XYZ file of C-alpha atoms in Angstrom:
346
model
C 10.895 -5.445 -7.615
C 12.309 -6.305 -4.204
C 14.360 -9.526 -4.152
C 14.003 -11.918 -1.188
C 16.734 -11.500 1.389
C 18.652 -14.705 2.047
C 19.810 -15.255 5.556
C 21.389 -18.098 7.399
C 19.259 -17.181 10.390
C 15.963 -16.868 8.547
C 14.223 -19.463 10.720
C 15.230 -17.724 13.911
C 14.280 -14.283 12.550
C 10.792 -15.615 11.645
C 10.398 -17.136 15.078
C 11.324 -13.817 16.673
C 8.701 -12.044 14.634
C 6.134 -14.702 15.561
C 6.965 -14.142 19.248
C 6.538 -10.352 18.902
C 3.196 -10.818 17.207
C 2.101 -13.168 19.896
C 1.559 -16.866 19.503
C -1.446 -18.106 21.524
C 0.072 -21.547 21.676
C 2.944 -20.235 23.716
C 0.396 -18.845 26.238
C -1.365 -22.177 26.431
C 1.937 -23.921 27.160
C 2.714 -21.402 29.843
C -0.638 -21.226 31.699
C -2.468 -24.536 31.094
C -1.678 -27.738 33.014
C -2.169 -30.283 30.283
C -0.821 -33.098 32.484
C -3.804 -32.580 34.850
C -6.223 -32.742 31.909
C -4.605 -35.896 30.623
C -4.576 -37.556 34.061
C -8.389 -37.077 34.295
C -8.835 -38.558 30.867
C -6.738 -41.623 31.615
C -8.797 -42.362 34.705
C -12.155 -41.946 32.931
C -11.106 -43.611 29.670
C -8.225 -45.995 30.199
C -6.169 -47.047 27.232
C -7.128 -50.365 25.524
C -5.127 -53.378 26.587
C -1.945 -54.155 24.648
C -1.974 -57.820 25.656
C -2.123 -58.773 21.946
C 0.739 -56.504 21.052
C 0.641 -53.651 18.537
C 2.252 -50.293 18.245
C 2.617 -48.337 21.491
C 0.007 -45.654 21.808
C 0.843 -41.973 21.786
C 0.798 -40.258 25.151
C -2.514 -38.974 26.408
C -0.999 -35.516 27.019
C -0.027 -35.311 23.364
C -3.434 -36.408 22.151
C -5.281 -33.996 24.423
C -3.133 -31.142 23.126
C -3.980 -32.217 19.566
C -7.713 -32.138 20.271
C -7.386 -28.643 21.690
C -5.482 -27.549 18.536
C -8.246 -29.022 16.454
C -10.913 -27.094 18.288
C -9.034 -23.808 18.354
C -8.384 -23.809 14.591
C -11.499 -25.726 13.477
C -9.646 -28.375 11.525
C -11.013 -31.669 10.112
C -8.939 -34.741 10.930
C -7.209 -34.891 7.517
C -6.424 -31.097 7.557
C -5.100 -31.500 11.123
C -2.822 -34.314 10.141
C -1.392 -32.130 7.332
C -0.834 -29.174 9.642
C 0.861 -31.411 12.192
C 3.345 -32.395 9.467
C 3.757 -28.795 8.126
C 3.217 -26.150 10.796
C 6.267 -25.499 12.972
C 4.255 -23.663 15.702
C 2.046 -26.781 16.093
C 5.097 -29.003 16.357
C 6.687 -26.695 18.924
C 3.470 -26.682 20.993
C 3.359 -30.508 20.844
C 7.140 -30.853 21.399
C 7.483 -32.871 18.243
C 9.977 -30.709 16.302
C 12.550 -33.510 16.325
C 10.099 -36.396 15.931
C 9.117 -38.228 12.737
C 6.204 -40.010 14.518
C 3.121 -37.848 14.045
C -0.426 -39.170 14.753
C -2.431 -39.576 11.598
C -6.100 -38.666 10.974
C -7.421 -42.152 11.863
C -5.542 -42.188 15.198
C -6.983 -38.797 16.100
C -10.475 -39.914 15.194
C -10.220 -43.084 17.199
C -8.908 -41.250 20.277
C -11.637 -38.588 20.113
C -14.359 -41.154 19.560
C -13.110 -43.306 22.497
C -13.348 -40.304 24.788
C -16.802 -39.409 23.436
C -18.168 -42.937 24.062
C -16.700 -42.783 27.627
C -18.553 -39.463 28.273
C -15.265 -37.748 29.172
C -16.262 -34.327 27.791
C -17.931 -32.998 30.894
C -14.915 -34.089 33.007
C -12.567 -32.142 30.729
C -14.796 -29.102 30.923
C -14.900 -29.298 34.758
C -11.070 -29.762 34.970
C -10.674 -26.577 32.930
C -13.035 -24.818 35.475
C -10.790 -25.891 38.253
C -7.732 -24.507 36.517
C -9.583 -21.207 35.883
C -10.256 -20.999 39.647
C -6.600 -21.856 40.461
C -5.585 -18.879 38.403
C -8.004 -16.719 40.361
C -10.731 -16.363 37.788
C -13.737 -17.086 39.899
C -17.262 -16.511 38.437
C -18.099 -12.928 39.349
C -20.529 -10.065 38.760
C -23.483 -12.293 37.801
C -24.242 -14.589 34.941
C -25.865 -14.541 31.574
C -27.838 -17.565 30.239
C -28.483 -18.026 26.539
C -28.460 -20.666 23.785
C -26.996 -20.903 20.307
C -27.982 -23.079 17.351
C -25.348 -25.569 16.097
C -26.047 -26.902 12.615
C -25.476 -30.542 11.669
C -25.383 -32.146 8.214
C -28.913 -32.083 6.862
C -30.643 -35.450 6.680
C -32.788 -36.197 3.579
C -35.442 -38.640 4.710
C -38.894 -39.554 3.326
C -41.863 -38.349 5.326
C -42.646 -41.769 6.802
C -38.956 -42.248 7.678
C -38.844 -38.823 9.378
C -41.919 -39.717 11.511
C -40.230 -42.921 12.685
C -37.027 -41.014 13.503
C -38.988 -38.469 15.546
C -40.184 -41.392 17.713
C -36.475 -42.172 18.552
C -36.150 -45.288 16.331
C -34.849 -46.197 12.913
C -36.799 -47.611 9.945
C -36.352 -51.356 9.646
C -35.655 -50.935 5.954
C -32.399 -49.049 6.620
C -29.376 -51.325 6.178
C -26.371 -51.041 8.581
C -24.272 -48.924 6.291
C -27.173 -46.482 5.886
C -27.857 -46.368 9.608
C -24.221 -45.304 10.115
C -24.779 -42.252 7.949
C -28.005 -41.131 9.566
C -28.288 -38.649 12.495
C -31.501 -39.560 14.353
C -30.838 -37.302 17.298
C -30.769 -33.880 15.532
C -34.052 -32.052 14.877
C -35.334 -29.188 12.775
C -36.308 -25.822 14.239
C -37.136 -22.320 13.052
C -35.531 -19.049 14.046
C -36.484 -15.691 12.546
C -38.453 -17.509 9.863
C -35.495 -19.667 8.779
C -35.222 -23.405 9.273
C -32.190 -24.995 10.943
C -31.229 -28.638 11.455
C -29.040 -29.718 14.348
C -28.510 -29.048 18.024
C -28.406 -26.258 20.615
C -25.632 -25.287 22.944
C -27.021 -23.775 26.152
C -24.574 -21.886 28.316
C -24.167 -19.852 31.474
C -21.401 -17.181 31.031
C -20.072 -15.110 33.896
C -20.481 -11.390 33.293
C -16.955 -10.216 34.362
C -14.601 -12.564 32.558
C -16.905 -13.946 29.793
C -15.947 -17.487 30.636
C -18.408 -20.386 30.069
C -19.257 -21.830 33.507
C -22.043 -24.340 32.707
C -23.216 -25.815 29.467
C -25.832 -28.250 28.188
C -26.382 -29.735 24.716
C -29.786 -30.690 23.273
C -31.362 -31.124 19.907
C -32.400 -27.895 18.190
C -36.155 -28.244 18.773
C -35.832 -28.048 22.561
C -37.171 -24.771 23.876
C -34.523 -22.581 25.555
C -36.738 -22.042 28.617
C -36.705 -25.735 29.507
C -32.891 -25.710 30.068
C -32.733 -22.674 32.337
C -32.556 -23.914 35.960
C -29.884 -26.575 35.320
C -27.579 -23.838 33.968
C -27.770 -21.656 37.050
C -24.197 -21.231 38.389
C -24.524 -21.111 42.155
C -20.771 -20.587 42.426
C -21.012 -17.064 41.063
C -20.241 -14.353 43.633
C -23.248 -12.332 42.507
C -26.928 -13.334 42.465
C -27.679 -11.383 39.260
C -29.117 -13.497 36.376
C -29.451 -11.949 32.964
C -31.419 -13.537 30.045
C -33.390 -12.566 26.951
C -37.022 -12.773 26.187
C -36.954 -16.467 25.546
C -36.897 -17.306 29.241
C -39.491 -15.216 31.241
C -42.333 -16.794 33.083
C -44.075 -15.446 36.162
C -43.548 -18.744 38.069
C -39.870 -18.841 37.223
C -39.196 -15.248 38.292
C -41.124 -15.708 41.548
C -39.183 -18.870 42.343
C -35.806 -17.242 41.511
C -36.522 -14.275 43.744
C -37.593 -16.602 46.456
C -34.259 -18.404 46.165
C -32.298 -15.191 46.473
C -31.579 -14.437 42.828
C -31.780 -10.944 41.307
C -33.709 -11.438 38.104
C -32.868 -9.472 34.894
C -34.874 -11.171 32.135
C -36.231 -9.133 29.306
C -40.015 -9.104 28.828
C -42.004 -8.787 25.585
C -45.689 -9.322 24.718
C -46.794 -12.901 24.416
C -46.927 -14.464 20.966
C -50.700 -14.035 20.717
C -50.353 -10.320 21.715
C -47.654 -9.265 19.184
C -49.784 -6.417 17.978
C -49.610 -4.803 21.411
C -46.706 -2.600 22.481
C -44.963 -2.773 25.821
C -44.932 0.120 28.214
C -42.147 2.757 28.322
C -41.038 1.431 31.679
C -40.603 -2.069 30.177
C -38.719 -0.699 27.234
C -36.274 1.094 29.521
C -35.880 -2.023 31.615
C -35.202 -4.161 28.488
C -32.601 -1.658 27.299
C -30.948 -1.667 30.726
C -30.682 -5.482 30.568
C -29.544 -5.584 26.939
C -26.088 -4.062 27.558
C -24.801 -6.657 30.109
C -26.699 -9.489 28.402
C -24.931 -8.736 25.084
C -21.632 -10.075 26.588
C -22.871 -13.606 26.035
C -23.094 -12.839 22.279
C -19.366 -12.073 22.317
C -18.751 -15.594 23.640
C -20.919 -17.216 21.009
C -19.247 -15.079 18.347
C -15.852 -16.334 19.442
C -17.155 -19.928 19.323
C -18.422 -19.259 15.807
C -14.899 -18.185 14.813
C -13.686 -21.485 16.164
C -16.288 -23.442 14.119
C -18.714 -23.789 17.021
C -21.820 -23.150 14.879
C -21.359 -26.326 12.912
C -20.560 -29.962 13.814
C -19.079 -32.573 11.515
C -20.086 -35.532 13.653
C -23.456 -37.217 14.082
C -25.421 -38.337 17.142
C -25.973 -36.678 20.463
C -23.123 -38.476 22.157
C -20.439 -37.284 19.715
C -21.959 -33.854 19.313
C -22.109 -33.350 23.067
C -18.436 -34.307 23.401
C -17.482 -32.011 20.494
C -19.229 -29.028 21.998
C -17.951 -29.724 25.551
C -14.444 -29.842 24.117
C -15.137 -26.717 22.107
C -16.316 -24.850 25.148
C -13.353 -26.030 27.216
C -10.954 -24.902 24.438
C -12.647 -21.515 24.266
C -12.134 -21.134 28.079
C -8.425 -21.983 27.705
C -8.021 -19.471 24.923
C -9.823 -16.894 27.026
C -7.623 -17.721 29.995
C -4.531 -16.959 27.955
C -6.032 -13.622 26.855
C -6.858 -12.679 30.464
C -3.445 -13.659 31.728
C -1.444 -12.016 28.954
C -2.972 -8.539 29.328
C -6.735 -8.726 29.797
C -8.516 -8.632 33.127
C -6.477 -9.575 36.192
C -8.349 -11.600 38.833
C -9.519 -9.841 42.007
């Protein structure tokens, strides 16, 4: 049995090995301007007044970095607090290796909720877009539009309560503490015969770099086709638009072509005509569209690895902020990959 080798330089040796393997947090520090992200946050969501005293708040740069860590590694607030105390790479990323003052779970929750209530998520997402462009990663080669279900904690309501919730209100019999535990914005939907409760993340992804360029968040029952036009990225250098069979309508395709778009939307028989088969020409067209369209599934797969298929919060406001932050964090992670050896901008 091999005995552990004792070394006075064990910490440095481990750090050298981590560097060789490749620490994504080092790339984030190198390529991402967190000062710019924090500056936008401070303008949109100023810190509460300290006129009544109290402990000085942590810097906005530090807290924004912590939120990015949370999204990248899919950590709950308590788990994140523990990792901040234990994980050296996290401390190095946050520049807290010599500090005993570490934000706790409650501080992280309060900061995130303050940003959510101030609707700062879209501003963070757009600031990340500006940084992508500064690095040369413009939206190129067309775009792919799709949506992904995001599950929320299931609500167990009585039938009459569920009917009231669907109308956008809450039953009068619910007491304040019960109202705080109820998500009245999420909805049920079915996909491939299975029921899901939660929300949808709609996205436009550029074909070349697989970066998310535009996003929208709705409850799960919203049809994908109703959130198509708002997702069109007119900043893409190509007019090609790819989408699956959930989006085609004759009126939409005619309007898109009239506006100069090149439409690549898969076509299938209508729901009432499922017994009919499509022509060989349509099959070939669908196969031709499937290959580039599949690139959006790579993006949603990466989001799933980051916990983007499930939200821990409740309400459309908090969920929207969480998914905007998740999408922005994915783009930052993808930026590091592209800069460190992926596709160079051109």
